[in-house]
Amino acid sequence: MVLGVLTLLIVPAASGEEMAGPLWSIAVGGGVTSTAVTTDGGLIVAGTRDAGGVRVFDENSTEVWSYPTGCPVYQVSISGDGRFVAAASDKVRLFDRNGEIISNFDTGFFAYSTALSADGAYLAAGYDDSTVALYTAGGQELWTAELDDDAVSLSLSSDGSYLAAGSKDERLYFFDNRGVPLWSYETGKTVMGVSVSPEGEYVAAGSLDKVIYFLDQEGVLLWRYIAGERIFDVSVSAGGEYVAAAAGTGLLLLDREGNLVWRYDAGNTVQGVAMTPDGRRIALGVGSGAPAVHFLEGIRAPVSLDDPEADLQDAAASRAVADPYLMKAYIMADTGEVPTIAHDFDGVSIAGIVSKEADQKAPVMVRMTVGPEWVAAHGDQEGVVMVAALPDALDSVPFLVEMIPTSFIGYDPEGRLVFEGRSPYALTAYGIIAAPEEDERGTPGGGLVPLLTGDGMFRLPLPQTPQKSASEG
């Protein structure tokens, strides 16, 4: 289905504020074609042209690892936690966090594009036979679709529910995770860059027709920005709040209404851009002249000088996101079915773990928070269920988790909903999903579901004494 609109908001290019220099920049041989960044900005990936290669840097510009492909790398992607890196070249290679190849996705055709879901569950690939395919990270092919021409850019929502593809046939395509084409949108030239917001609510696209397009989940064009320079890549933050674009020799940062916030001049053609979901960090790839990766500050988080607890609140939020008991990345392994899971940007965190007994093996009560928007979008309070990982299976892939009895108990000071679950296990890993339709809410839990989870979530040692809530003393 091709969607059109009768009225458009055309935002003309504006001068914009010039951005200061990058936090750092590092020379990269061969010309950077694509960049990717983890959720927290801790790892940056660059794909290079000519001899071709994948290079991974940390947030301080130290190279973590590199891999020579021997031919151009067209697009790179990284999971939100840095567990997986994908690179599209003569084939799609999937690496682990140490740069070791886990698997190859080789159809006999060159791979022009690839994308990983932030939760590390899915990998998409576009080949030069005009096909687009979606796989599980374990290598299972879920579906393949044929376009009218090659897909040169791909982007997945965080949980893999939606896939956007930019094609040489001058179209932007939008699929669900079953491979159903939901809509397409025609631009003036090849769509070089696409980006789906983490929640899948918005899609940004950049075209060689020198225009940035911003659409909603239904394919309705909300605005377009005439940049006057060819657009090679785009990246959109959570909630569609900001759109970053590699345009000509510089970076443009736009707000969700299509207004230019600031620009940054790299001096040479830029071909890759990636932004963290919160918009705070941006990785920019320079593809010619003086090839390099530039790491920039995006949007600064507002801090009120009248609120002395602001920094403490921000630190507490950071600790919650890094909680070793919070599951962020998993899929149902047997069928490929994807439960709708809540992520850190949905306000998910561990609010407390309470044990009524001193025995470290005793069952615990777990309280988790999640934002009201996510809850409202997934069946309200009755549509939320907590899951607990089986402690003995944390080191296996895939491993088992169990839905546990869940109840809504109120709101936290930030307005997030608080749920409590009775885990039959001691400390393990926990998550929140939208309850399956067949689940009987009167007796949630009890069903074992094989899930795949991310490496690195459970590396911190278990505390000697589980946390107690105020009511438990």
Tab-separated table of N, CA, C and O in Angstrom, residues 74-167:
chain	number	residue	atom	x	y	z
A	74	TYR	N	28.925	-1.657	3.991
A	74	TYR	CA	27.899	-0.695	3.596
A	74	TYR	C	27.074	-0.176	4.775
A	74	TYR	O	26.647	0.981	4.771
A	75	GLN	N	26.821	-1.015	5.751
A	75	GLN	CA	26.072	-0.565	6.922
A	75	GLN	C	26.476	-1.414	8.121
A	75	GLN	O	26.739	-2.608	7.993
A	76	VAL	N	26.554	-0.764	9.283
A	76	VAL	CA	26.837	-1.467	10.539
A	76	VAL	C	25.700	-1.204	11.515
A	76	VAL	O	24.957	-0.224	11.395
A	77	SER	N	25.587	-2.083	12.502
A	77	SER	CA	24.565	-1.938	13.536
A	77	SER	C	25.080	-2.593	14.804
A	77	SER	O	25.943	-3.483	14.745
A	78	ILE	N	24.563	-2.166	15.954
A	78	ILE	CA	24.977	-2.726	17.230
A	78	ILE	C	23.764	-2.832	18.138
A	78	ILE	O	22.854	-1.986	18.097
A	79	SER	N	23.689	-3.887	18.936
A	79	SER	CA	22.588	-4.023	19.895
A	79	SER	C	22.753	-2.994	20.997
A	79	SER	O	23.841	-2.463	21.218
A	80	GLY	N	21.679	-2.711	21.693
A	80	GLY	CA	21.694	-1.647	22.691
A	80	GLY	C	22.712	-1.844	23.785
A	80	GLY	O	23.283	-0.882	24.307
A	81	ASP	N	22.981	-3.104	24.149
A	81	ASP	CA	23.924	-3.389	25.222
A	81	ASP	C	25.319	-3.721	24.710
A	81	ASP	O	26.204	-4.063	25.483
A	82	GLY	N	25.532	-3.639	23.396
A	82	GLY	CA	26.838	-3.908	22.823
A	82	GLY	C	27.170	-5.373	22.687
A	82	GLY	O	28.298	-5.729	22.337
A	83	ARG	N	26.197	-6.231	22.910
A	83	ARG	CA	26.443	-7.672	22.877
A	83	ARG	C	26.689	-8.175	21.459
A	83	ARG	O	27.453	-9.120	21.250
A	84	PHE	N	26.008	-7.574	20.459
A	84	PHE	CA	26.145	-7.992	19.074
A	84	PHE	C	26.536	-6.799	18.200
A	84	PHE	O	26.086	-5.668	18.436
A	85	VAL	N	27.323	-7.059	17.167
A	85	VAL	CA	27.618	-6.091	16.116
A	85	VAL	C	27.378	-6.781	14.783
A	85	VAL	O	27.824	-7.921	14.578
A	86	ALA	N	26.673	-6.117	13.881
A	86	ALA	CA	26.421	-6.664	12.549
A	86	ALA	C	27.039	-5.754	11.507
A	86	ALA	O	27.041	-4.528	11.660
A	87	ALA	N	27.560	-6.351	10.432
A	87	ALA	CA	28.174	-5.577	9.356
A	87	ALA	C	27.750	-6.162	8.019
A	87	ALA	O	27.874	-7.373	7.790
A	88	ALA	N	27.235	-5.299	7.128
A	88	ALA	CA	26.821	-5.711	5.792
A	88	ALA	C	27.956	-5.444	4.818
A	88	ALA	O	28.406	-4.311	4.665
A	89	SER	N	28.392	-6.498	4.129
A	89	SER	CA	29.494	-6.384	3.179
A	89	SER	C	29.264	-7.412	2.072
A	89	SER	O	28.184	-7.424	1.490
A	90	ASP	N	30.251	-8.259	1.771
A	90	ASP	CA	30.005	-9.338	0.822
A	90	ASP	C	28.955	-10.298	1.372
A	90	ASP	O	28.341	-11.063	0.628
A	91	LYS	N	28.758	-10.254	2.682
A	91	LYS	CA	27.716	-10.983	3.392
A	91	LYS	C	27.501	-10.243	4.705
A	91	LYS	O	28.235	-9.299	5.023
A	92	VAL	N	26.540	-10.645	5.474
A	92	VAL	CA	26.346	-10.044	6.797
A	92	VAL	C	27.074	-10.902	7.816
A	92	VAL	O	26.834	-12.108	7.923
A	93	ARG	N	27.968	-10.262	8.557
A	93	ARG	CA	28.684	-10.941	9.632
A	93	ARG	C	28.125	-10.469	10.967
A	93	ARG	O	27.927	-9.268	11.165
A	94	LEU	N	27.911	-11.411	11.866
A	94	LEU	CA	27.440	-11.092	13.209
A	94	LEU	C	28.564	-11.401	14.187
A	94	LEU	O	29.041	-12.541	14.269
A	95	PHE	N	28.999	-10.365	14.920
A	95	PHE	CA	30.097	-10.489	15.868
A	95	PHE	C	29.569	-10.445	17.300
A	95	PHE	O	28.520	-9.841	17.573
A	96	ASP	N	30.340	-11.029	18.222
A	96	ASP	CA	30.032	-10.837	19.632
A	96	ASP	C	30.766	-9.602	20.134
A	96	ASP	O	31.443	-8.903	19.370
A	97	ARG	N	30.655	-9.303	21.425
A	97	ARG	CA	31.220	-8.063	21.961
A	97	ARG	C	32.741	-8.048	21.919
A	97	ARG	O	33.360	-7.005	22.067
A	98	ASN	N	33.366	-9.213	21.682
A	98	ASN	CA	34.828	-9.291	21.626
A	98	ASN	C	35.355	-9.308	20.200
A	98	ASN	O	36.552	-9.477	19.985
A	99	GLY	N	34.472	-9.182	19.228
A	99	GLY	CA	34.896	-9.166	17.837
A	99	GLY	C	35.009	-10.526	17.199
A	99	GLY	O	35.521	-10.650	16.080
A	100	GLU	N	34.528	-11.560	17.888
A	100	GLU	CA	34.532	-12.906	17.317
A	100	GLU	C	33.260	-13.102	16.481
A	100	GLU	O	32.169	-12.704	16.893
A	101	ILE	N	33.400	-13.735	15.316
A	101	ILE	CA	32.246	-13.966	14.452
A	101	ILE	C	31.372	-15.070	15.040
A	101	ILE	O	31.838	-16.174	15.306
A	102	ILE	N	30.102	-14.742	15.239
A	102	ILE	CA	29.136	-15.722	15.741
A	102	ILE	C	28.536	-16.499	14.583
A	102	ILE	O	28.411	-17.721	14.611
A	103	SER	N	28.137	-15.778	13.536
A	103	SER	CA	27.527	-16.424	12.378
A	103	SER	C	27.617	-15.516	11.169
A	103	SER	O	27.852	-14.301	11.289
A	104	ASN	N	27.453	-16.102	9.991
A	104	ASN	CA	27.412	-15.377	8.727
A	104	ASN	C	26.041	-15.575	8.091
A	104	ASN	O	25.496	-16.684	8.102
A	105	PHE	N	25.497	-14.504	7.532
A	105	PHE	CA	24.229	-14.572	6.817
A	105	PHE	C	24.564	-14.348	5.340
A	105	PHE	O	24.675	-13.210	4.879
A	106	ASP	N	24.758	-15.445	4.636
A	106	ASP	CA	25.305	-15.409	3.272
A	106	ASP	C	24.324	-16.052	2.309
A	106	ASP	O	24.059	-17.253	2.384
A	107	THR	N	23.766	-15.258	1.399
A	107	THR	CA	22.833	-15.780	0.397
A	107	THR	C	23.481	-15.919	-0.972
A	107	THR	O	22.824	-16.326	-1.926
A	108	GLY	N	24.762	-15.547	-1.065
A	108	GLY	CA	25.433	-15.549	-2.354
A	108	GLY	C	25.386	-14.200	-3.032
A	108	GLY	O	26.007	-14.004	-4.083
A	109	PHE	N	24.655	-13.250	-2.451
A	109	PHE	CA	24.573	-11.888	-2.964
A	109	PHE	C	25.212	-10.930	-1.958
A	109	PHE	O	25.227	-11.201	-0.762
A	110	PHE	N	25.735	-9.812	-2.468
A	110	PHE	CA	26.287	-8.802	-1.575
A	110	PHE	C	25.188	-8.276	-0.648
A	110	PHE	O	24.025	-8.164	-1.049
A	111	ALA	N	25.571	-7.951	0.570
A	111	ALA	CA	24.639	-7.363	1.532
A	111	ALA	C	24.866	-5.861	1.567
A	111	ALA	O	25.954	-5.402	1.918
A	112	TYR	N	23.861	-5.100	1.187
A	112	TYR	CA	23.963	-3.639	1.160
A	112	TYR	C	23.523	-2.997	2.467
A	112	TYR	O	23.781	-1.813	2.700
A	113	SER	N	22.827	-3.751	3.318
A	113	SER	CA	22.287	-3.127	4.534
A	113	SER	C	22.055	-4.189	5.600
A	113	SER	O	21.864	-5.379	5.294
A	114	THR	N	22.072	-3.743	6.844
A	114	THR	CA	21.765	-4.633	7.959
A	114	THR	C	21.310	-3.803	9.146
A	114	THR	O	21.645	-2.612	9.252
A	115	ALA	N	20.544	-4.405	10.033
A	115	ALA	CA	20.080	-3.724	11.242
A	115	ALA	C	19.835	-4.751	12.324
A	115	ALA	O	19.310	-5.844	12.052
A	116	LEU	N	20.239	-4.416	13.535
A	116	LEU	CA	19.955	-5.219	14.718
A	116	LEU	C	18.892	-4.512	15.555
A	116	LEU	O	18.914	-3.277	15.659
A	117	SER	N	17.979	-5.270	16.135
A	117	SER	CA	17.087	-4.662	17.108
A	117	SER	C	17.905	-4.352	18.356
A	117	SER	O	18.883	-5.032	18.659
A	118	ALA	N	17.520	-3.311	19.077
A	118	ALA	CA	18.284	-2.899	20.249
A	118	ALA	C	18.344	-3.991	21.301
A	118	ALA	O	19.318	-4.087	22.054
A	119	ASP	N	17.319	-4.842	21.354
A	119	ASP	CA	17.317	-5.907	22.348
A	119	ASP	C	18.168	-7.098	21.928
A	119	ASP	O	18.279	-8.083	22.650
A	120	GLY	N	18.779	-7.026	20.755
A	120	GLY	CA	19.666	-8.084	20.302
A	120	GLY	C	18.965	-9.328	19.811
A	120	GLY	O	19.606	-10.340	19.522
A	121	ALA	N	17.642	-9.278	19.657
A	121	ALA	CA	16.885	-10.468	19.302
A	121	ALA	C	16.833	-10.729	17.802
A	121	ALA	O	16.769	-11.877	17.375
A	122	TYR	N	16.849	-9.667	17.004
A	122	TYR	CA	16.631	-9.803	15.571
A	122	TYR	C	17.733	-9.141	14.760
A	122	TYR	O	18.334	-8.147	15.177
A	123	LEU	N	17.945	-9.695	13.574
A	123	LEU	CA	18.859	-9.119	12.596
A	123	LEU	C	18.144	-9.065	11.259
A	123	LEU	O	17.559	-10.059	10.812
A	124	ALA	N	18.187	-7.894	10.612
A	124	ALA	CA	17.623	-7.728	9.275
A	124	ALA	C	18.766	-7.535	8.283
A	124	ALA	O	19.820	-6.990	8.628
A	125	ALA	N	18.550	-7.981	7.060
A	125	ALA	CA	19.576	-7.856	6.029
A	125	ALA	C	18.929	-7.545	4.692
A	125	ALA	O	17.854	-8.069	4.365
A	126	GLY	N	19.586	-6.688	3.909
A	126	GLY	CA	19.140	-6.367	2.562
A	126	GLY	C	20.232	-6.718	1.569
A	126	GLY	O	21.388	-6.312	1.748
A	127	TYR	N	19.882	-7.481	0.527
A	127	TYR	CA	20.870	-7.982	-0.420
A	127	TYR	C	20.688	-7.362	-1.803
A	127	TYR	O	19.638	-6.758	-2.093
A	128	ASP	N	21.734	-7.543	-2.659
A	128	ASP	CA	21.669	-6.896	-3.965
A	128	ASP	C	20.881	-7.703	-4.994
A	128	ASP	O	21.020	-7.500	-6.204
A	129	ASP	N	20.021	-8.606	-4.523
A	129	ASP	CA	19.010	-9.222	-5.385
A	129	ASP	C	17.632	-8.659	-5.066
A	129	ASP	O	16.609	-9.271	-5.390
A	130	SER	N	17.624	-7.500	-4.385
A	130	SER	CA	16.387	-6.770	-4.044
A	130	SER	C	15.568	-7.455	-2.963
A	130	SER	O	14.379	-7.150	-2.807
A	131	THR	N	16.185	-8.355	-2.206
A	131	THR	CA	15.455	-9.005	-1.124
A	131	THR	C	15.842	-8.416	0.227
A	131	THR	O	16.960	-7.945	0.432
A	132	VAL	N	14.881	-8.465	1.157
A	132	VAL	CA	15.083	-8.094	2.547
A	132	VAL	C	14.667	-9.285	3.390
A	132	VAL	O	13.619	-9.894	3.122
A	133	ALA	N	15.482	-9.637	4.377
A	133	ALA	CA	15.179	-10.793	5.211
A	133	ALA	C	15.292	-10.421	6.681
A	133	ALA	O	16.067	-9.533	7.050
A	134	LEU	N	14.513	-11.107	7.497
A	134	LEU	CA	14.581	-10.934	8.942
A	134	LEU	C	14.920	-12.277	9.573
A	134	LEU	O	14.311	-13.306	9.250
A	135	TYR	N	15.915	-12.256	10.486
A	135	TYR	CA	16.376	-13.453	11.157
A	135	TYR	C	16.320	-13.248	12.669
A	135	TYR	O	16.325	-12.117	13.155
A	136	THR	N	16.328	-14.359	13.399
A	136	THR	CA	16.635	-14.263	14.816
A	136	THR	C	18.148	-14.161	14.932
A	136	THR	O	18.881	-14.524	14.007
A	137	ALA	N	18.622	-13.670	16.073
A	137	ALA	CA	20.065	-13.560	16.261
A	137	ALA	C	20.727	-14.929	16.225
A	137	ALA	O	21.920	-15.041	15.928
A	138	GLY	N	19.951	-15.965	16.482
A	138	GLY	CA	20.480	-17.315	16.425
A	138	GLY	C	20.607	-17.871	15.023
A	138	GLY	O	21.119	-18.964	14.830
A	139	GLY	N	20.114	-17.121	14.004
A	139	GLY	CA	20.276	-17.541	12.616
A	139	GLY	C	19.036	-18.079	11.953
A	139	GLY	O	19.069	-18.419	10.762
A	140	GLN	N	17.911	-18.158	12.658
A	140	GLN	CA	16.681	-18.664	12.047
A	140	GLN	C	16.066	-17.599	11.148
A	140	GLN	O	15.815	-16.475	11.573
A	141	GLU	N	15.802	-17.947	9.888
A	141	GLU	CA	15.146	-17.011	8.976
A	141	GLU	C	13.655	-16.982	9.272
A	141	GLU	O	12.984	-18.014	9.276
A	142	LEU	N	13.119	-15.787	9.513
A	142	LEU	CA	11.700	-15.634	9.829
A	142	LEU	C	10.883	-15.306	8.588
A	142	LEU	O	9.786	-15.820	8.406
A	143	TRP	N	11.405	-14.444	7.738
A	143	TRP	CA	10.716	-14.136	6.490
A	143	TRP	C	11.649	-13.403	5.521
A	143	TRP	O	12.682	-12.875	5.926
A	144	THR	N	11.258	-13.418	4.252
A	144	THR	CA	11.975	-12.703	3.198
A	144	THR	C	10.954	-11.979	2.339
A	144	THR	O	9.888	-12.520	2.042
A	145	ALA	N	11.278	-10.751	1.959
A	145	ALA	CA	10.413	-9.967	1.080
A	145	ALA	C	11.234	-9.462	-0.094
A	145	ALA	O	12.438	-9.215	0.032
A	146	GLU	N	10.589	-9.308	-1.223
A	146	GLU	CA	11.267	-8.810	-2.422
A	146	GLU	C	10.764	-7.412	-2.749
A	146	GLU	O	9.556	-7.181	-2.865
A	147	LEU	N	11.711	-6.471	-2.897
A	147	LEU	CA	11.387	-5.103	-3.253
A	147	LEU	C	11.585	-4.913	-4.756
A	147	LEU	O	12.019	-5.824	-5.461
A	148	ASP	N	11.282	-3.715	-5.234
A	148	ASP	CA	11.484	-3.426	-6.658
A	148	ASP	C	12.939	-3.130	-6.976
A	148	ASP	O	13.329	-3.106	-8.152
A	149	ASP	N	13.753	-2.871	-5.944
A	149	ASP	CA	15.180	-2.640	-6.137
A	149	ASP	C	15.876	-2.911	-4.799
A	149	ASP	O	15.225	-3.213	-3.793
A	150	ASP	N	17.199	-2.761	-4.765
A	150	ASP	CA	17.968	-3.113	-3.580
A	150	ASP	C	17.704	-2.168	-2.408
A	150	ASP	O	17.609	-0.949	-2.589
A	151	ALA	N	17.621	-2.742	-1.208
A	151	ALA	CA	17.498	-1.959	0.025
A	151	ALA	C	18.901	-1.564	0.476
A	151	ALA	O	19.729	-2.427	0.790
A	152	VAL	N	19.181	-0.266	0.517
A	152	VAL	CA	20.516	0.216	0.888
A	152	VAL	C	20.568	0.708	2.325
A	152	VAL	O	21.634	1.102	2.804
A	153	SER	N	19.442	0.698	3.029
A	153	SER	CA	19.421	1.100	4.433
A	153	SER	C	18.272	0.386	5.132
A	153	SER	O	17.191	0.217	4.560
A	154	LEU	N	18.538	-0.030	6.378
A	154	LEU	CA	17.542	-0.733	7.180
A	154	LEU	C	17.569	-0.206	8.602
A	154	LEU	O	18.602	0.259	9.083
A	155	SER	N	16.432	-0.315	9.297
A	155	SER	CA	16.358	0.051	10.709
A	155	SER	C	15.236	-0.731	11.359
A	155	SER	O	14.141	-0.854	10.797
A	156	LEU	N	15.517	-1.271	12.570
A	156	LEU	CA	14.532	-2.008	13.344
A	156	LEU	C	14.158	-1.233	14.598
A	156	LEU	O	15.002	-0.543	15.175
A	157	SER	N	12.912	-1.358	15.035
A	157	SER	CA	12.545	-0.839	16.347
A	157	SER	C	13.258	-1.656	17.412
A	157	SER	O	13.802	-2.731	17.141
A	158	SER	N	13.260	-1.173	18.643
A	158	SER	CA	14.058	-1.808	19.693
A	158	SER	C	13.731	-3.280	19.908
A	158	SER	O	14.626	-4.089	20.135
A	159	ASP	N	12.460	-3.634	19.840
A	159	ASP	CA	12.083	-5.025	20.079
A	159	ASP	C	11.850	-5.801	18.787
A	159	ASP	O	11.380	-6.935	18.807
A	160	GLY	N	12.190	-5.192	17.650
A	160	GLY	CA	12.058	-5.881	16.380
A	160	GLY	C	10.648	-5.943	15.835
A	160	GLY	O	10.387	-6.668	14.865
A	161	SER	N	9.727	-5.193	16.403
A	161	SER	CA	8.338	-5.238	15.944
A	161	SER	C	8.145	-4.603	14.565
A	161	SER	O	7.228	-4.964	13.837
A	162	TYR	N	9.019	-3.641	14.223
A	162	TYR	CA	8.886	-2.939	12.956
A	162	TYR	C	10.236	-2.822	12.262
A	162	TYR	O	11.272	-2.657	12.919
A	163	LEU	N	10.200	-2.895	10.930
A	163	LEU	CA	11.391	-2.760	10.107
A	163	LEU	C	11.138	-1.727	9.025
A	163	LEU	O	10.133	-1.793	8.316
A	164	ALA	N	12.050	-0.759	8.905
A	164	ALA	CA	12.000	0.224	7.825
A	164	ALA	C	13.136	-0.072	6.858
A	164	ALA	O	14.243	-0.430	7.275
A	165	ALA	N	12.847	0.086	5.559
A	165	ALA	CA	13.849	-0.162	4.522
A	165	ALA	C	13.843	0.989	3.534
A	165	ALA	O	12.784	1.408	3.060
A	166	GLY	N	15.040	1.490	3.235
A	166	GLY	CA	15.194	2.517	2.211
A	166	GLY	C	15.795	1.883	0.975
A	166	GLY	O	16.786	1.145	1.051
A	167	SER	N	15.207	2.164	-0.192
A	167	SER	CA	15.562	1.426	-1.393
A	167	SER	C	16.037	2.328	-2.529
A	167	SER	O	15.761	3.533	-2.565
